[in-house]
Amino acid sequence: MNIFIICDHIGFTFSNSHMDHRMVAGKKQQNFIVNGTAPPIPNAANCVVATRNLRKNQLGGVIFGCKNTTYKECLFKQLFGLPAQHFSYVKNIDPGLPLFLFNYSERKLHGIFEAASHGQMNINPYGWTTDGSEKTQYPAQVQICVRMQCQPLLEEQFRPIISDNYYCRNHFWFELDHVQTNNLMSLLASLAVSPSTYMPQNMAKWRNIFLPLPSSGTKKEDEGFRLLAPEMEQTNHTSGKWEADVFFDDIKVADDGWKFSASEVEHFSQSSSKSESTDCAPFDSLETNVEPKTTGQGEKDLILIKLKELAQKRKDQDVSLMDNVEDSTVMKEAHIEDRVLLREQTDLAQRKEDGACSSSGCQSSISKLIQEVEELRTFKAEQCGKMIQMEQKLIAAEMEIQQLKDRCQKLESLSSHSVEHVNEVEIEPAEELQLDPTKSIFLVGGYNGQLWLSTLDSYFPSDDVIKSVQPMSSVRSYASAVQLNDELYVFGGGDGYSWYDTVESYNPSSDQWTPCPSLKERKGSLAGAALGGKIFAIGGGNGIQCFSDVEMLDLILGRWISTRSMLQKRFALAAVELNGAIYATGGYDGNDYLKSAERFDPREHSWTKIASMSTKRGCHSLVVLDEKLYAIGGFDGTKMVPSVEIYDPRMGSWMSGEPINQARGYAAAAVVEGSIYVIGGVRAGEDIVDLVECYEEGGGWQLKTSTAVGKRCFLSAVIFK
């Protein structure tokens, strides 16, 4: 499963086994948090919804994502899903729309599927979770069926067709127009495979014994298939190869002429037109709506004639199903049942032929046959129940193993810090106790390339030392943090899968976190500032829309209050307090990146537009040095920029400053002892920055060698004054 950020689709999708991070640009493209092939993902981590914003009549198809860990469930449940932020186009899916499945783990595209329902939210609210114990991270869902079985495409095969969708080297939008869809379908169709490529003929015979027959032309869900599918999928599946897809589809479209369910054991239907093919059932079906006990003599004779014909057809066929099946309990049952059915039918036909079978004798044989079939079906149901339990235990074990792996990675990451937390016990070098806390920068949460972080670290840039303190209650990125009344407040943001409305405060004296009243809205990539004893949460977005809203935390009332909104919607903006006013700059309004800026004066209780910057920028940094605003780096809609602009409120205008050495966005910036420090962030090429830059007036920007911070982005920075 995945997390997306607002920035241009040019290229900032962080995708590895732990994250699928997309930074999307404006140009009528809206982007927010989301999931894939990262653990999840779902792939992963899973983000800003990368959308082309195609209208419904322009949407020709949709690519969904999966990983090796979620691939089987997508096919078995015939359900595809994406994070909620993708619902903007998933809702436009109608039945019959072509769909494709991209496996992030192997980077292969599977098809051709088609929608079997409209795109909806939470068709299965607990999909792709452990034992259905949690809400799904991929609620934008659609039911699917297979249109054509094809070999999967390698990325180098399909990339030229959807090249316009690539916004960076390895990441692309999921929406397809009609031309792209038709070209993909043509390429896949050239690699179409038939069921016989992967299934022996006798497999179809086994298959049809257990598939139920729709009555009166109405299809019913095949419970027998659902029970047997996990075992067969395990038998045929190898590391996500297409054989599993073929098997599922082949069973689904199995010969409609022979489906034999427990509820219809006592009823037979007429021969199917498909029963003559080599892949159809070994018996023609007979149809009657009368139970055997009440069948008239003429009907009994008809049954006997049919049974004779079936027995004759079966003489030249291989009755052994075990040649094509491995040692599975269900396959053995199929073989036994097939042999029993054949034996009884042959006996009945022979008796009729010799004239030795009376009507009552046939009745008895049929009753005996039905009894034996019922016993076999009861045994089969018990075995299938056991298989389901084993499958659930296997899934639980795999999840536990993955959790242990994640924990090991987290411990390995923490072990590289100079201060380690092992089982929440802090170990500090003695020399760090002498560091001056007023010369440190608190770094809050973020992402280090492998893990979403809950850590709170005190960074001393002059000594290049990190001191870890009590971590937050949960991982948090894209949040805002401010200092008020000797406490640090962190609000909003997300965990890589969803946005938060939670707020917590940290007291350095007690080294403890305290829960605070929640925001009125879930949001991330927002800005924050403290003014007049109150905290302001400014702008941001929730994955569906960008906000101009401003919320104010009144500690006396103990709740957040809506206050005067900004003049523009701003996602991934930057804001600071200076001389009793709040300044908000740049960001993304849902259509484009902004160069505009505005100021909030509490005395007038209104926002006022001020001079605009010369460069559009979002996910940038904004700090105050010598009563001037410094807007540093960010994303302009097409690329990360190194430019710096300086605003002097007394002059009411912006001027260009010396650019930073490394263009970056989503960095942390703070001022310590008259110097600006820019820490971490993201640069072009999907790289997380591990560099610290320092600026002093008159001295320019200097790269600072740092081994303490390492790679880190999407974090917040706070100075205790």
C-alpha atoms as one frame of an Amber mdcrd trajectory, in Angstrom:
protein
   0.000   0.000   0.000   0.737   4.383  -0.285   1.285   8.133   0.752   1.197
  11.059  -1.581   2.251  14.591  -1.151   1.418  17.706  -2.992   4.114  18.504
  -5.438   4.313  18.025  -9.156   4.091  14.596 -10.612   7.476  15.228 -12.084
   8.944  13.182  -9.706   8.762  12.710  -6.118   7.197   9.378  -5.526   9.135
   7.603  -2.923   8.606   3.976  -3.560  10.439   1.198  -1.870   9.359  -1.707
   0.242   8.114   0.726   2.809   6.736   3.660   0.920   5.105   4.911  -2.202
   5.363   8.661  -1.917   4.164  10.935  -4.701   4.683  14.635  -5.025   2.309
  15.999  -7.576   2.267  19.287  -9.400  -0.471  21.700 -10.122  -1.633  22.122
 -13.686  -5.165  21.057 -12.811  -3.794  18.188 -10.754  -4.668  17.872  -7.114
  -2.585  15.751  -4.839  -2.825  14.537  -1.306  -1.961  11.698   1.050  -2.661
   8.080   0.093  -0.840   3.288  -0.881   1.167  -0.201  -2.807   3.589  -2.273
  -2.952   5.395  -1.186  -0.059   4.706  -2.954   3.061   2.164  -2.310   2.187
   1.955  -0.343  -0.143  -0.722  -1.455  -1.429   2.658  -1.148  -1.629   3.336
  -0.128   0.161   3.287   3.374   1.954   1.437   3.322   0.448   0.347   9.691
  -0.153  -0.792  12.415  -2.406  -3.356  11.126  -4.782  -1.712  11.322  -8.146
  -4.530  12.100 -10.521  -4.900  13.292 -14.081  -8.408  14.540 -13.285  -9.845
  12.906 -16.403 -13.557  13.450 -16.836 -15.785  10.402 -16.780 -16.175  10.371
 -20.571 -12.379  10.600 -20.947 -11.626   7.732 -18.580 -10.813   4.654 -20.666
  -9.409   2.429 -17.931  -7.767   2.349 -14.505  -4.664   0.649 -13.157  -4.884
  -0.636  -9.591  -1.893  -1.537  -7.437  -0.943  -4.544  -5.371   2.058  -6.327
  -3.946   2.968  -9.978  -3.677   1.410  -9.929  -0.214  -1.951  -8.592  -1.457
  -2.011 -10.056  -4.971  -3.752 -13.294  -4.001  -6.484 -11.567  -2.018  -7.275
  -9.207  -4.909  -7.899 -12.172  -7.212  -9.587 -14.463  -4.710 -12.056 -11.814
  -3.504 -12.364 -10.372  -7.021 -11.900  -6.923  -5.537  -9.414  -4.158  -6.289
  -8.824  -1.215  -3.962  -6.882   2.020  -3.592  -6.530   4.535  -0.734  -9.432
   6.923  -0.161  -7.758   9.812  -1.950  -8.047   7.954  -5.262 -11.833   7.921
  -5.016 -11.943  11.094  -7.108 -11.629   8.884 -10.203 -12.519   5.425  -8.837
 -16.074   6.759  -8.428 -16.176   7.229 -12.224 -15.711   3.498 -12.846 -18.789
   1.826 -14.353 -19.338  -1.900 -14.923 -17.446  -3.080 -17.993 -14.629  -0.512
 -17.755 -11.233  -2.167 -18.501  -9.010  -2.531 -15.439  -5.410  -3.591 -14.926
  -3.430  -4.715 -11.866   0.145  -3.523 -11.332   2.279  -5.623  -8.983   4.754
  -3.233  -7.349   6.840  -6.121  -5.981   7.613  -7.523  -9.429   6.740  -4.399
 -11.451   4.479  -6.353 -13.771   1.107  -5.363 -15.203  -1.634  -8.007 -15.186
  -4.800  -7.993 -17.255  -7.245  -7.864 -18.791  -9.849  -7.310 -16.057 -13.057
  -5.345 -16.173 -15.231  -3.694 -13.556 -18.130  -5.812 -12.296 -19.569  -2.974
 -10.235 -19.485   0.778  -9.927 -16.507   2.246  -8.092 -17.550   2.641  -4.472
 -16.181   3.299  -1.011 -15.820   0.367   1.375 -17.354  -2.477  -0.620 -15.300
  -4.571   1.832 -14.472  -2.311   4.814 -11.976  -4.850   6.141 -10.185  -5.875
   2.959  -6.452  -6.570   3.007  -6.300  -6.583   6.818  -5.402  -9.267   9.321
  -8.491 -11.371  10.036 -10.673  -8.354   9.275  -9.656  -6.835  12.603  -8.970
  -3.361  11.210 -10.514  -0.929   8.788  -9.082  -1.235   5.299  -6.454   1.212
   4.125  -7.783   0.872   0.577 -11.488   1.820   0.707 -11.798   3.118  -2.894
 -12.881  -0.213  -4.328 -14.445  -1.950  -7.312 -15.505  -5.526  -7.905 -13.836
  -7.154 -10.905 -13.991 -10.059 -13.269 -11.541 -11.350 -15.853 -12.133 -10.304
 -19.449  -9.139 -12.109 -20.976  -6.334 -14.228 -19.561  -2.963 -12.843 -20.616
   0.661 -13.114 -19.697   1.766 -10.191 -17.465   3.674  -7.319 -19.052   7.082
  -6.220 -17.860   7.380  -2.506 -17.227   9.639  -1.999 -20.242   6.856  -3.490
 -22.386   3.983  -1.269 -21.275   5.916   1.857 -20.328   5.986   3.314 -23.882
   2.188   3.075 -24.068   1.600   5.108 -20.894   4.742   7.218 -21.076   2.667
  10.398 -20.682   1.521   9.122 -17.284   5.054   8.857 -15.873   5.792  11.813
 -13.665   9.173  10.425 -12.625  11.429   7.488 -13.406   9.397   4.710 -11.772
   5.978   6.177 -11.015   2.913   6.904 -13.053  -0.708   8.014 -12.763  -3.305
   5.244 -12.629  -5.902   6.938 -14.844  -5.827   5.885 -18.505  -7.454   7.586
 -21.452  -9.137   5.600 -24.221  -6.090   5.501 -26.508  -3.805   4.206 -23.758
  -6.392   1.637 -22.688  -6.898   0.312 -26.216  -3.151   0.033 -26.803  -2.611
  -1.788 -23.518  -5.447  -4.194 -24.284  -4.041  -4.873 -27.750  -0.604  -5.618
 -26.346  -1.990  -7.895 -23.639  -4.312  -9.638 -26.116  -1.275 -10.549 -28.205
  -0.055 -12.465 -25.152  -3.398 -14.096 -24.395  -3.308 -17.626 -23.011  -5.924
 -20.348 -23.036  -6.970 -22.244 -19.920  -5.488 -25.432 -21.371  -2.049 -23.807
 -21.246  -2.083 -24.137 -17.503  -4.806 -26.682 -16.682  -4.858 -30.364 -17.721
  -8.073 -31.663 -19.190  -8.954 -33.782 -16.210  -8.654 -30.697 -14.019 -11.747
 -29.362 -15.719 -13.510 -32.613 -14.960 -12.641 -32.273 -11.285 -13.599 -28.633
 -11.385 -17.086 -29.234 -12.710 -17.989 -31.813 -10.110 -18.110 -29.128  -7.452
 -19.395 -26.071  -9.307 -23.085 -25.344  -8.593 -25.609 -25.065 -11.409 -27.543
 -21.779 -11.688 -31.242 -22.496 -11.729 -33.530 -20.791 -14.250 -30.596 -19.019
 -15.839 -29.800 -17.073 -12.675 -26.183 -17.217 -11.534 -25.470 -17.815  -7.872
 -22.178 -17.349  -6.093 -20.304 -20.615  -6.010 -19.540 -21.341  -2.417 -17.693
 -24.490  -3.323 -15.304 -22.437  -5.438 -14.673 -19.995  -2.616 -13.757 -22.839
  -0.305 -11.526 -24.636  -2.770  -9.837 -21.623  -4.342  -7.207 -21.019  -1.618
  -5.782 -24.523  -1.969  -5.786 -24.457  -5.753  -4.295 -20.990  -5.751  -1.532
 -22.180  -3.504  -0.925 -25.136  -5.822  -0.728 -23.022  -8.982   0.740 -19.770
  -7.698   4.437 -19.053  -7.851   5.634 -15.627  -6.640   2.752 -13.756  -8.138
   3.023 -15.310 -11.628   0.071 -15.138 -13.964  -0.701 -18.856 -13.593  -2.765
 -17.988 -10.523  -4.744 -15.434 -12.488  -5.450 -17.965 -15.217  -6.614 -20.555
 -12.729  -9.006 -18.226 -10.973 -10.465 -16.973 -14.194 -10.789 -20.453 -15.633
 -12.685 -21.652 -12.620 -14.909 -18.610 -12.718 -15.832 -19.130 -16.357 -15.982
 -22.910 -15.995 -18.480 -24.783 -18.110 -21.888 -23.420 -17.234 -23.348 -26.660
 -18.475 -22.242 -28.672 -15.454 -22.301 -27.217 -11.982 -23.351 -29.567  -9.201
 -24.106 -27.989  -5.794 -25.173 -29.666  -2.585 -28.595 -28.040  -2.744 -29.161
 -29.583  -6.182 -27.885 -33.092  -5.575 -31.408 -34.434  -5.955 -32.048 -32.567
  -9.199 -30.599 -33.100 -12.646 -30.558 -30.776 -15.621 -30.482 -31.363 -19.352
 -27.297 -31.712 -21.310 -25.235 -28.582 -21.788 -24.141 -27.571 -25.223 -20.593
 -27.418 -23.871 -20.514 -30.977 -22.547 -18.973 -32.304 -25.751 -15.711 -30.365
 -25.322 -12.631 -31.893 -23.773 -12.672 -29.345 -20.938 -16.270 -29.870 -19.919
 -17.613 -32.178 -17.226 -17.389 -35.932 -17.715 -21.160 -36.255 -17.494 -24.005
 -34.585 -19.305 -26.486 -33.047 -16.901 -30.148 -34.021 -16.595 -32.927 -31.730
 -15.541 -35.935 -32.422 -13.419 -37.642 -30.464 -10.694 -39.105 -33.596  -9.098
 -37.334 -35.342  -6.234 -36.350 -38.995  -6.816 -38.983 -40.297  -4.420 -41.787
 -38.763  -6.487 -40.399 -39.363  -9.984 -42.836 -41.073 -12.367 -41.994 -44.240
 -14.298 -41.495 -42.378 -17.601 -39.109 -39.938 -15.977 -37.205 -42.796 -14.361
 -36.808 -44.476 -17.732 -35.529 -41.220 -19.204 -32.968 -40.994 -16.408 -31.880
 -44.572 -16.991 -31.448 -43.949 -20.712 -29.327 -40.903 -19.978 -27.263 -42.799
 -17.453 -26.669 -45.539 -20.043 -25.458 -42.980 -22.565 -23.164 -41.389 -19.995
 -21.721 -44.747 -19.019 -21.012 -45.579 -22.651 -19.228 -42.222 -23.175 -17.148
 -42.743 -20.093 -15.810 -46.180 -21.136 -13.121 -44.668 -23.372 -12.115 -41.904
 -20.962  -9.496 -41.993 -18.287 -11.452 -42.226 -15.046  -8.468 -41.504 -12.890
  -8.320 -37.864 -11.788  -5.288 -38.456  -9.637  -2.889 -38.377 -12.613  -3.317
 -34.625 -12.866  -3.709 -33.702  -9.236  -1.300 -33.413  -6.324  -1.903 -34.933
  -2.892  -4.667 -32.620  -1.752  -7.618 -33.862   0.244 -10.136 -32.112  -1.940
  -8.740 -33.659  -5.128  -8.967 -37.099  -3.540 -12.601 -36.455  -2.709 -13.254
 -35.444  -6.318 -11.677 -38.658  -7.546 -13.679 -40.816  -5.127 -16.895 -39.048
  -5.988 -16.212 -39.386  -9.710 -15.532 -43.105  -9.347 -18.658 -43.638  -7.250
 -20.794 -41.752  -9.747 -19.306 -43.671 -12.668 -19.687 -47.048 -10.965 -23.308
 -46.470 -10.069 -24.162 -45.140 -13.493 -22.416 -48.036 -15.241 -24.200 -50.545
 -13.027 -27.543 -48.922 -13.661 -27.005 -48.810 -17.410 -25.920 -52.470 -17.511
 -28.966 -53.566 -15.563 -31.226 -51.676 -17.916 -29.508 -53.192 -20.928 -29.920
 -56.733 -19.610 -33.499 -56.095 -18.583 -32.635 -57.069 -15.035 -33.282 -53.717
 -13.428 -36.772 -53.015 -12.229 -38.163 -49.596 -11.503 -37.846 -50.135  -7.767
 -34.251 -51.288  -8.201 -33.358 -48.118 -10.085 -35.021 -46.079  -7.389 -32.892
 -47.821  -4.760 -29.691 -47.311  -6.742 -30.381 -43.642  -7.242 -31.138 -43.213
  -3.535 -27.914 -44.993  -2.654 -25.994 -42.815  -5.087 -27.455 -39.663  -3.589
 -26.637 -40.841  -0.073 -23.030 -41.540  -0.981 -22.685 -38.160  -2.700 -24.126
 -36.422   0.345 -21.632 -38.218   2.599 -18.790 -37.158   0.340 -20.013 -33.572
   0.287 -20.228 -33.520   4.083 -16.670 -34.788   4.281 -15.583 -32.246   1.685
 -17.183 -29.391   3.648 -15.336 -30.453   6.798 -12.018 -30.562   4.948 -12.646
 -27.199   3.327 -13.411 -25.723   6.730 -10.103 -27.023   8.020  -8.316 -25.579
   4.994  -9.843 -22.174   5.614  -8.669 -22.267   9.234  -5.187 -23.217   8.101
  -5.199 -20.416   5.535  -6.208 -17.898   8.207  -3.464 -19.126  10.515  -0.974
 -18.815   7.663  -2.032 -15.235   6.963  -1.777 -14.385  10.671   1.696 -15.927
  10.803   2.829 -13.966   7.744   1.543 -10.734   9.296   3.353 -11.494  12.541
   6.569 -12.181  10.646   6.223  -8.876   8.777   5.640  -7.015  12.047   8.758
  -8.599  13.505  10.745  -7.599  10.411   9.485  -4.013  10.710  10.425  -3.952
  14.365  13.912  -5.236  13.595  14.391  -2.555  10.954  13.240   0.085  13.410
  15.643  -1.149  16.065  18.493  -1.206  13.538  17.670   2.369  12.528  17.567
   3.567  16.113  20.851   1.818  16.909  22.671   4.177  14.536  21.787   7.188
  16.671  24.114   8.352  19.384  21.257   7.972  21.831  19.250   4.758  21.731
  15.811   3.869  23.026  15.621   0.167  23.775  12.254  -0.892  25.175  11.643
   2.797  25.850  14.677   3.098  28.114  16.857   6.091  27.288  20.632   5.739
  27.191  22.538   9.013  26.981  26.268   9.622  26.705  27.510  11.543  29.686
  28.974  14.393  27.638  25.532  15.261  26.208  24.311  16.296  29.651  26.410
  19.445  29.336  24.745  20.652  26.105  22.818  23.940  26.203  19.140  23.201
  25.338  18.619  26.790  24.116  21.023  26.042  21.264  19.119  23.021  19.989
  16.457  22.416  17.348  13.662  19.965  18.119  13.062  17.702  15.111   9.581
  16.158  15.110   8.668  12.899  13.310   9.151  12.559   9.550  10.475   9.768
   7.338  14.047   8.419   7.028  13.739   6.408   3.822  12.739   3.225   5.635
  10.472   4.150   8.540   7.816   6.678   9.402   9.032   8.190  12.642   7.458
   8.988  15.995  10.737  10.288  17.383  11.401  13.676  18.955  15.075  14.582
  18.711  16.974  17.550  20.066  19.596  18.483  17.486  22.583  20.609  18.479
  23.929  21.895  15.124  27.079  23.497  16.515  28.151  20.128  17.971  26.409
  17.912  15.396  24.822  15.907  18.199  21.352  14.342  18.379  19.696  13.723
  21.727  16.525  11.634  21.510  13.827  12.316  24.074  10.422  10.757  24.725
   8.828   9.833  21.354   5.290  10.775  20.364   2.375   8.399  20.876   2.366
   7.512  17.158   4.310   8.104  13.952   3.657  11.545  12.475   4.723  13.329
   9.279   3.464  16.395   7.344   2.492  17.844  10.727   2.914  21.322  12.143
   4.644  22.115  15.418   4.818  25.298  17.512   6.096  26.300  20.934   3.781
  27.929  23.470   4.118  28.352  27.256   7.282  26.238  27.461   5.598  23.319
  25.738   5.804  21.954  22.204   2.489  21.350  20.417   2.253  19.003  17.419
  -0.956  18.805  15.394  -2.312  17.249  12.201  -0.143  15.360   9.723  -0.392
  11.665   8.953   1.064   8.191   9.336   1.681   7.386   5.685  -1.842   6.028
   5.204  -4.247   8.660   6.547  -4.401  12.217   7.864  -4.725  13.022  11.575
  -6.845  15.430  13.579  -4.972  14.527  16.763  -2.925  16.966  18.844  -0.382
  16.329  21.580   1.969  18.485  23.619   5.453  17.796  24.997   6.819  19.146
  28.274  10.656  19.143  28.287  10.762  19.382  32.085   8.884  16.126  32.640
   9.849  14.544  29.296   6.216  13.563  28.817   3.589  13.904  26.074   0.002
  14.890  26.870  -3.059  14.470  24.578  -4.794  17.729  23.649  -8.181  18.573
  22.069  -8.397  17.377  18.461  -8.648  19.614  15.405 -12.064  20.109  13.853
 -10.824  18.541  10.589  -8.322  15.832   9.668  -5.550  17.525   7.708  -1.874
  17.453   6.830   0.755  19.635   5.156  -0.652  22.508   7.170   1.179  25.407
   8.822   1.131  26.547  12.423   1.930  29.605  14.506   1.483  30.804  18.085
   0.109  34.289  18.706  -1.433  35.943  21.749  -1.391  32.794  23.873  -3.262
  30.819  21.208  -2.200  28.311  18.549  -3.281  28.694  14.937  -3.578  25.725
  12.512  -3.500  27.202   9.021  -4.565  25.691   5.685  -3.495  22.182   4.666
  -5.586  19.471   3.011  -7.356  16.179   3.703  -6.679  14.228   0.525  -9.824
  15.462  -1.189  -9.610  19.226  -0.963  -7.250  22.041  -0.048  -8.186  24.319
   2.855  -8.178  28.042   3.419  -9.585  27.340   6.894  -7.849  28.508  10.038
  -8.466  26.865  13.417  -7.447  28.396  16.757  -6.768  26.453  19.957  -7.983
  28.317  23.014  -6.344  26.604  25.995  -8.773  28.239  28.400 -11.819  26.889
  26.568  -9.988  23.647  25.850 -11.059  23.345  22.203 -10.322  24.447  18.650
 -12.392  27.299  17.235 -12.849  28.224  13.583 -11.554  31.710  12.930 -11.154
  33.957   9.893 -10.128  31.957   6.812  -7.269  32.947   4.503  -7.935  34.660
   1.198  -6.727  31.572  -0.729  -6.693  27.830  -0.268  -3.177  26.711   0.599
  -1.817  23.172   0.921   1.898  22.644   1.737   2.214  26.314   2.669   4.612
  27.903   5.171   3.726  30.369   7.923   5.441  32.220  10.784   4.649  34.835
  13.412   6.490  38.176  13.287   5.844  41.268  15.407   2.322  40.244  16.420
   1.143  39.169  12.961   1.006  35.844  11.118   2.398  35.571   7.585   1.309
  32.734   5.233   3.172  32.151   1.972   2.938  29.961  -1.126   1.383  26.488
  -1.195  -0.956  24.744  -3.590  -4.625  25.715  -4.098  -5.797  22.553  -5.881
  -5.007  23.928  -9.340  -1.589  25.509  -9.220   1.325  26.421  -6.983   1.211
  29.914  -5.531   3.596  32.828  -5.272   1.127  34.930  -3.286   1.373  35.750
   0.422  -0.955  37.185   3.050  -0.846  38.516   6.627  -3.228  38.046   9.555
  -3.512  40.942  11.990  -5.390  39.921  15.167  -6.262  43.533  15.874  -8.198
  43.748  12.631  -9.158  40.070  12.766  -8.670  39.717   9.019  -6.227  38.517
   6.380  -4.628  41.054   4.061  -2.809  40.353   0.828   0.835  41.427   0.743
   3.388  41.504  -2.082   3.819  38.205  -3.935   7.079  36.306  -4.229   8.730
  36.131  -7.625   8.665  32.297  -7.642   5.825  29.858  -7.109   6.639  27.523
  -4.261   5.062  24.926  -1.988   6.523  22.536   0.605   9.087  25.254   1.271
  10.495  26.599   4.560   9.837  29.997   6.138  11.865  31.452   9.015  12.441
  34.846  10.648  15.945  36.335  10.843  16.566  39.955  11.890  12.834  40.726
  11.560  12.767  39.579   7.942  11.061  36.565   6.378  13.186  34.034   4.502
  11.302  31.763   2.052  13.674  28.886   1.283  13.553  26.269  -1.491  10.359
  24.313  -2.231   8.605  23.073  -5.329   7.426  25.402  -8.106   5.121  22.973
  -9.939   7.785  21.449 -12.170  10.935  21.103 -10.073  12.550  21.664  -6.727
  14.081  25.131  -6.542  17.132  26.373  -4.584  16.054  30.027  -4.636  15.646
  32.119  -1.475  13.465  35.227  -1.202  13.536  37.737   1.647  10.570  39.891
   2.750  11.045  43.045   4.776   7.703  44.124   6.325   8.975  47.682   6.648
   9.622  47.856   2.892   6.596  45.740   1.950   8.454  43.884  -0.803  10.432
  40.710  -1.523  14.007  40.599  -2.737  16.180  37.729  -3.930  18.606  36.154
  -1.496  21.544  33.834  -1.999  20.237  30.393  -3.087  20.874  27.294  -1.062
  23.413  24.790  -2.392  20.962  21.884  -2.669  17.460  22.443  -4.114  14.997
  20.771  -1.779  11.500  20.771  -0.306   9.839  19.296   2.780  12.910  20.205
   4.818  13.052  21.557   8.375  14.421  25.044   8.978  15.114  27.012  12.152
  17.242  29.889  13.435  19.815  29.279  16.184  22.183  31.992  17.421  21.635
  34.201  14.383  22.128  31.417  11.807  19.546  29.654   9.624  19.811  25.871
   9.508  18.072  23.863   6.770  17.891  20.172   7.636  17.007  17.194   5.425
  14.173  17.300   2.902  13.604  15.921  -0.576  15.440  16.759  -3.775  14.965
  15.834  -7.429  15.403  12.208  -8.362  13.386  10.890  -5.414  16.321  11.315
  -3.057  15.986  12.142   0.616  18.565  14.713   1.604  21.059  13.995   4.384
  22.694  17.407   4.196  22.515  20.348   6.615  23.094  23.874   5.314  23.857
  26.907   7.458  23.376  30.582   6.541  24.831  33.641   8.231  24.238  37.152
   6.983  27.304  38.230   5.064  28.679  34.696   4.969  26.276  32.962   2.591
  25.195  29.312   2.690  27.639  26.661   3.820  27.230  22.902   3.643  27.680
  21.490   7.127  29.071  17.992   7.528  26.630  16.074   9.698  26.588  12.443
  10.717  23.975  12.856  13.440  20.815  13.670  11.474  21.079  11.347   8.465
  18.338  11.142   5.853  15.071  12.704   6.970  12.149  14.504   5.354   8.498
  15.525   5.993   9.498  16.585   9.506   8.842  19.684  11.608  11.310  21.862
  13.500  10.805  23.969  16.640  13.079  26.227  18.678  12.427  26.785  22.393
  12.858  30.461  23.117
